[in-house]
Coordinates of C-alpha atoms in Angstrom, one line a residue:
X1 CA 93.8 113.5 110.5
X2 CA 95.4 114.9 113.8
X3 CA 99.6 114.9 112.8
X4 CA 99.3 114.9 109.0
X5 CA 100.5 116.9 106.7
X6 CA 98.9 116.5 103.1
X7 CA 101.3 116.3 100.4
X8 CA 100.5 115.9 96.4
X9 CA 98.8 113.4 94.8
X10 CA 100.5 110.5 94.2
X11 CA 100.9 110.5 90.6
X12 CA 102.4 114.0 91.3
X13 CA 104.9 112.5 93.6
X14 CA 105.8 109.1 91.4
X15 CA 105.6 107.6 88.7
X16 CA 102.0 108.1 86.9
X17 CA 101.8 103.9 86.4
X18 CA 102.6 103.6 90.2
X19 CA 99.5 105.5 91.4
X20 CA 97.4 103.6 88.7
X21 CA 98.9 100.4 89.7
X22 CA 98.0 100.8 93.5
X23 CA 94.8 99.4 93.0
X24 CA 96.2 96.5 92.2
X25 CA 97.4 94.8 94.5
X26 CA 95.4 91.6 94.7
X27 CA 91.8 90.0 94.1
X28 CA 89.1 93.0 94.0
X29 CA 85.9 92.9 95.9
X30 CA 82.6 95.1 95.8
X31 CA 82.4 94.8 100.1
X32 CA 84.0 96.9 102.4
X33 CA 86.6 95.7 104.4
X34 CA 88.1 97.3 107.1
X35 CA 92.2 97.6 107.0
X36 CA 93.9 95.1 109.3
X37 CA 96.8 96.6 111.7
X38 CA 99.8 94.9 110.1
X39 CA 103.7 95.4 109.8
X40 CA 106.6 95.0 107.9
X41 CA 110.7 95.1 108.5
X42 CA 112.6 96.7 105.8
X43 CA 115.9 95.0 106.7
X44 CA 119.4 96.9 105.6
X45 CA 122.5 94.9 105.1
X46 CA 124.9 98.0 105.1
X47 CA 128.0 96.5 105.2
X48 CA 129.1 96.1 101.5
X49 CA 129.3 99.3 98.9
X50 CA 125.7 99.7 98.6
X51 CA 122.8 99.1 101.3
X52 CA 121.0 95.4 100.1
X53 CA 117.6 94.8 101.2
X54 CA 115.6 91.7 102.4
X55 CA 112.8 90.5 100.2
X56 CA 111.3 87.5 99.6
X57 CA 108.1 86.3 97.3
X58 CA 104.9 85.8 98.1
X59 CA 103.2 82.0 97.0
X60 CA 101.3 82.4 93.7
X61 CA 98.2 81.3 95.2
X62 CA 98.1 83.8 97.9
X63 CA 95.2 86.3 97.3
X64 CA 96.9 89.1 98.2
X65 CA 100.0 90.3 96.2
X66 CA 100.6 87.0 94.7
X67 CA 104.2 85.6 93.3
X68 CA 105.5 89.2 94.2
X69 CA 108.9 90.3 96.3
X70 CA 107.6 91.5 99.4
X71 CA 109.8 92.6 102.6
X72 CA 108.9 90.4 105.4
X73 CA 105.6 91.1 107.4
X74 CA 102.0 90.2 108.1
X75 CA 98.8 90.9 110.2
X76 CA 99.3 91.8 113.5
X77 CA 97.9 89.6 116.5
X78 CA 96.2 90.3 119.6
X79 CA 99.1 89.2 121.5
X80 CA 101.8 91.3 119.9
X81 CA 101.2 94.2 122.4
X82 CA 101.5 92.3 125.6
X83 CA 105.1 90.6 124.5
X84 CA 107.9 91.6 126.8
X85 CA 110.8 93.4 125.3
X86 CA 114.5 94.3 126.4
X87 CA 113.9 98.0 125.2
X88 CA 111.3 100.3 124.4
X89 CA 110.5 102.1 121.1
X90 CA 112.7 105.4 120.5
X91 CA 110.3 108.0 121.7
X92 CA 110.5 109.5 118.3
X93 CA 108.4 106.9 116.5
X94 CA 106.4 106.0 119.3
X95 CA 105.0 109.6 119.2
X96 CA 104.5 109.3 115.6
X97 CA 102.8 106.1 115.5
X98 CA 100.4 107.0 118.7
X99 CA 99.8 110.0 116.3
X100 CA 98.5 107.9 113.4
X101 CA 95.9 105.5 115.7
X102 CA 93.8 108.3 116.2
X103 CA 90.8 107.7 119.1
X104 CA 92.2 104.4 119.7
X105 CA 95.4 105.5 120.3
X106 CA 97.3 103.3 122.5
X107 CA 101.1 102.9 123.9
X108 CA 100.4 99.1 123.8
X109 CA 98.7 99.5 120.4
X110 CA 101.6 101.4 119.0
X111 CA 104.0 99.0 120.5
X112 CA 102.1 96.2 119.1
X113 CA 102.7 97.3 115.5
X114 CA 106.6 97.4 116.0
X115 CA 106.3 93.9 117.5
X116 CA 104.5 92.3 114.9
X117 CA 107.3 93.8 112.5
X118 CA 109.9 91.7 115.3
X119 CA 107.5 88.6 115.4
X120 CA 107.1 88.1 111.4
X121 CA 110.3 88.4 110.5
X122 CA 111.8 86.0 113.0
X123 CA 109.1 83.4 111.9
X124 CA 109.6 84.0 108.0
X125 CA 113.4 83.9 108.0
X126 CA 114.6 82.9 111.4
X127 CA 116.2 85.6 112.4
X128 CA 116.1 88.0 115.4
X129 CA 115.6 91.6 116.5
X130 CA 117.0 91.3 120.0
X131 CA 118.8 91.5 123.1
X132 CA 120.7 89.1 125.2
X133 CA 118.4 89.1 128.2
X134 CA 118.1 86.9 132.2
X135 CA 114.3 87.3 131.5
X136 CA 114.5 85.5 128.0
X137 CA 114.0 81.9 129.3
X138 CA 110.5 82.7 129.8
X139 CA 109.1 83.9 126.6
X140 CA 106.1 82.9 124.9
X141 CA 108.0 83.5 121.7
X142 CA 110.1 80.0 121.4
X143 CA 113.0 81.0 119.1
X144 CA 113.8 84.0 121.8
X145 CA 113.8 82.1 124.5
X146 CA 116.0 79.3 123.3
X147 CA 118.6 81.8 122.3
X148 CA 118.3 83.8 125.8
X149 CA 116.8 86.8 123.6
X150 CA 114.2 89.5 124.2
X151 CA 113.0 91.5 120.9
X152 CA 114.0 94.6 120.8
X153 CA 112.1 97.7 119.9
X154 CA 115.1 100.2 120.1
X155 CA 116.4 98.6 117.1
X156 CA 113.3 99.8 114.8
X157 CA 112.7 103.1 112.8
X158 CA 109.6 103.9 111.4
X159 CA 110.2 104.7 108.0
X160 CA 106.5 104.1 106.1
X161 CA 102.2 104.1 106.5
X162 CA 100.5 102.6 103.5
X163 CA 96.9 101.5 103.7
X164 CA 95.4 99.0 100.8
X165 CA 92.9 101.1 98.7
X166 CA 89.4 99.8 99.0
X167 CA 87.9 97.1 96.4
X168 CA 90.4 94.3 98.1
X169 CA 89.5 91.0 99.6
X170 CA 92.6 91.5 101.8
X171 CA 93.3 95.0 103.2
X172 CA 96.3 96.6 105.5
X173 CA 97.1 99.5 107.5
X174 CA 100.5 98.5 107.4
X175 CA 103.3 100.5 109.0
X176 CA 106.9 100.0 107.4
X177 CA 109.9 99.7 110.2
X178 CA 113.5 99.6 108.9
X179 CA 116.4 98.1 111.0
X180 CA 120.1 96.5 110.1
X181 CA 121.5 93.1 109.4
X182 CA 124.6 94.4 111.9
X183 CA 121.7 94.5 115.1
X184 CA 120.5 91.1 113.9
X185 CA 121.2 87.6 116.3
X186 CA 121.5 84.8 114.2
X187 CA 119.4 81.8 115.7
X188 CA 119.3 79.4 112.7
X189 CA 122.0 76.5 113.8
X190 CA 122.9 75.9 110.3
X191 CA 123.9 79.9 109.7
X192 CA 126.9 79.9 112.5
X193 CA 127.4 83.4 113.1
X194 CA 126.9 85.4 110.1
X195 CA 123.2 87.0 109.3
X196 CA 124.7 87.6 106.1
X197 CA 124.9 84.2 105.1
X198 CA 121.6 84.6 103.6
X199 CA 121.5 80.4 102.0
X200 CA 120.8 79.3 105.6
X201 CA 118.2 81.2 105.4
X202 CA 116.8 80.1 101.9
X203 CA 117.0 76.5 103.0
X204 CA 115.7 76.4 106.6
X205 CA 112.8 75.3 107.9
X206 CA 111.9 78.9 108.9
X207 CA 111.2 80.1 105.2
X208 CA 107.3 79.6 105.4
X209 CA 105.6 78.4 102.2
X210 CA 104.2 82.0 101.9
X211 CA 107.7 83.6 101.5
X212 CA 110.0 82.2 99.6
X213 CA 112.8 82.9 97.7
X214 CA 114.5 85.5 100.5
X215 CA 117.6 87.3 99.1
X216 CA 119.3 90.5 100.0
X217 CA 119.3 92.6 96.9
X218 CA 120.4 95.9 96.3
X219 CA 117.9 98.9 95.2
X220 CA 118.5 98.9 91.8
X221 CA 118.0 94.8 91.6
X222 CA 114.6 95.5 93.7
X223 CA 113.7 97.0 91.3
X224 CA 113.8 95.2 88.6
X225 CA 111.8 92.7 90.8
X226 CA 108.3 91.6 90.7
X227 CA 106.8 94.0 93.1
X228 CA 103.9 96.1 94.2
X229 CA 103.9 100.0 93.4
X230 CA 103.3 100.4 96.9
X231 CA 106.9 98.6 97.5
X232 CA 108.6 100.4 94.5
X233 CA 107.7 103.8 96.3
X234 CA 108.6 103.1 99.9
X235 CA 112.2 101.4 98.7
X236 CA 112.2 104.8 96.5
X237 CA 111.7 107.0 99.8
X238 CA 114.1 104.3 102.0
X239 CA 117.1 104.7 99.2
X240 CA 116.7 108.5 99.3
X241 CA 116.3 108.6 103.2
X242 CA 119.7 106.3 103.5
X243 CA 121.7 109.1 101.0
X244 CA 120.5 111.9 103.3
X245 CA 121.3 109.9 106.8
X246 CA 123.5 106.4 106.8
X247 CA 122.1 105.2 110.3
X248 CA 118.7 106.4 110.2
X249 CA 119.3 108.2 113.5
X250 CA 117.8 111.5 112.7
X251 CA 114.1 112.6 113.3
X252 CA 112.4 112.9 109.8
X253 CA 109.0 112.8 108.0
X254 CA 107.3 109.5 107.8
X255 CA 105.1 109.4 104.5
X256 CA 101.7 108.1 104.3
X257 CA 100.1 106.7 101.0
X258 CA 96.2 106.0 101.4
X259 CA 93.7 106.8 98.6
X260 CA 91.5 109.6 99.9
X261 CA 88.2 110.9 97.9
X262 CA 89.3 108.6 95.0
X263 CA 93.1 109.9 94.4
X264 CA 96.0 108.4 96.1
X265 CA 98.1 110.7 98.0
X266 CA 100.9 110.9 100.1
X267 CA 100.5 112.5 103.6
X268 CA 103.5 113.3 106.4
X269 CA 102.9 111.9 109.6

């Protein structure tokens, strides 16, 4: 693919019972599906001694990684690209998401993807990525416009592309997007003014019954979790990227885990 670089096999870059356990990510299935464009925010609470990350589980009876710590995220929808938003993507991961999307390669396609990131985690915890903004009154997006808020795309990196291995009922082209609880609003009326005050968020009516459970924990406590392999190596490549540069502000490789010709590897977009 145009703007990849293949790397080594999988097992070559992680743990061997990662790579095995990638096909495992939920209910198998002899069809073919087609992956679904979907998103995820990997969100950073910086402020203490160590970075903390937001994760939350997944109901046991979903068919797709069930009763596992997931970061928040889901499908995205036909609407996502034509949301307004106070700022545009940094033209550093624009360029690399138009430059996985291949013939259907889009600015509103690409832009979509970050905005589903935006739209999923504000209606799994409650909280927002974005901007003070006169236009906000307006939007189709309820939670923004009652707090005079426009997302904001400026605030997103693109740190991750996995896509689910074939044989599942339920598969993703999911891109990863990390931002930090210090950019957040806080909306929820119970939370006042601290995103960190992470209770309001375990007991407000925005935690959906299929995320539950939300908590900021730190790598090491994420990993002793009940997660995906997919989610153990990208929090691997986000704890490494976060030793190299704090803020995320540089220009670096964004990894890619597919399975190709029966192994999984990791490619550089």
């Amino acid at each position: 693919m145009s703007g990849h670089k293949t790397d080594h096999a999988l097992q070559d870059m992680h743990r061997p019972d990662d790579a095995a356990a990638l096909s495992n990510q939920g209910t198998a299935t002899s069809r073919i599906i087609r992956p679904r464009d979907a998103a995820s925010l990997i969100l950073i609470d910086r402020n203490g001694n160590e970075p903390r990350i937001l994760m939350g589980r997944r109901a046991r009876a979903m068919h797709f990684m069930p009763d596992m710590f997931v970061f928040p995220g889901g499908g995205t929808e036909a609407q996502d690209g034509r949301i307004n938003a106070a700022n545009s993507l940094r033209p550093q991961d624009e360029a690399k998401l138009l430059a996985g999307l291949g013939k259907r390669a889009s600015t509103q396609r690409a832009r979509a993807l970050a905005m589903t990131a935006i739209r999923e985690t504000y209606e799994e915890t409650g909280l927002l990525l974005g901007t003070p903004h006169d236009d906000a009154q307006t939007h189709p997006w309820t939670g923004f416009a009652r707090s005079n808020h426009l997302p904001d795309l400026s605030q997103l990196r693109y740190v991750a592309r996995a896509i689910t291995p074939p044989g599942h009922v339920r598969r993703y082209d999911a891109r990863f997007f990390a931002s930090f609880l210090d950019e957040i609003s806080p909306e929820l009326p119970a939370r006042n003014s601290n995103p960190a005050d992470i209770s309001a968020i375990e007991s407000s009516a925005y935690n959906e019954p299929e995320l539950s459970d939300l908590k900021f924990v730190s790598f090491s406590e994420a990993f002793n979790l009940n997660i995906a392999a997919i989610t153990r190596i990208i929090l691997r490549d986000i704890e490494k990227l976060l030793l190299e540069d704090r803020d995320l502000s540089s220009i670096y490789p964004v990894p890619f885990y597919r399975k190709r010709h029966g192994r999984h590897v990791r490619e550089v977009i």
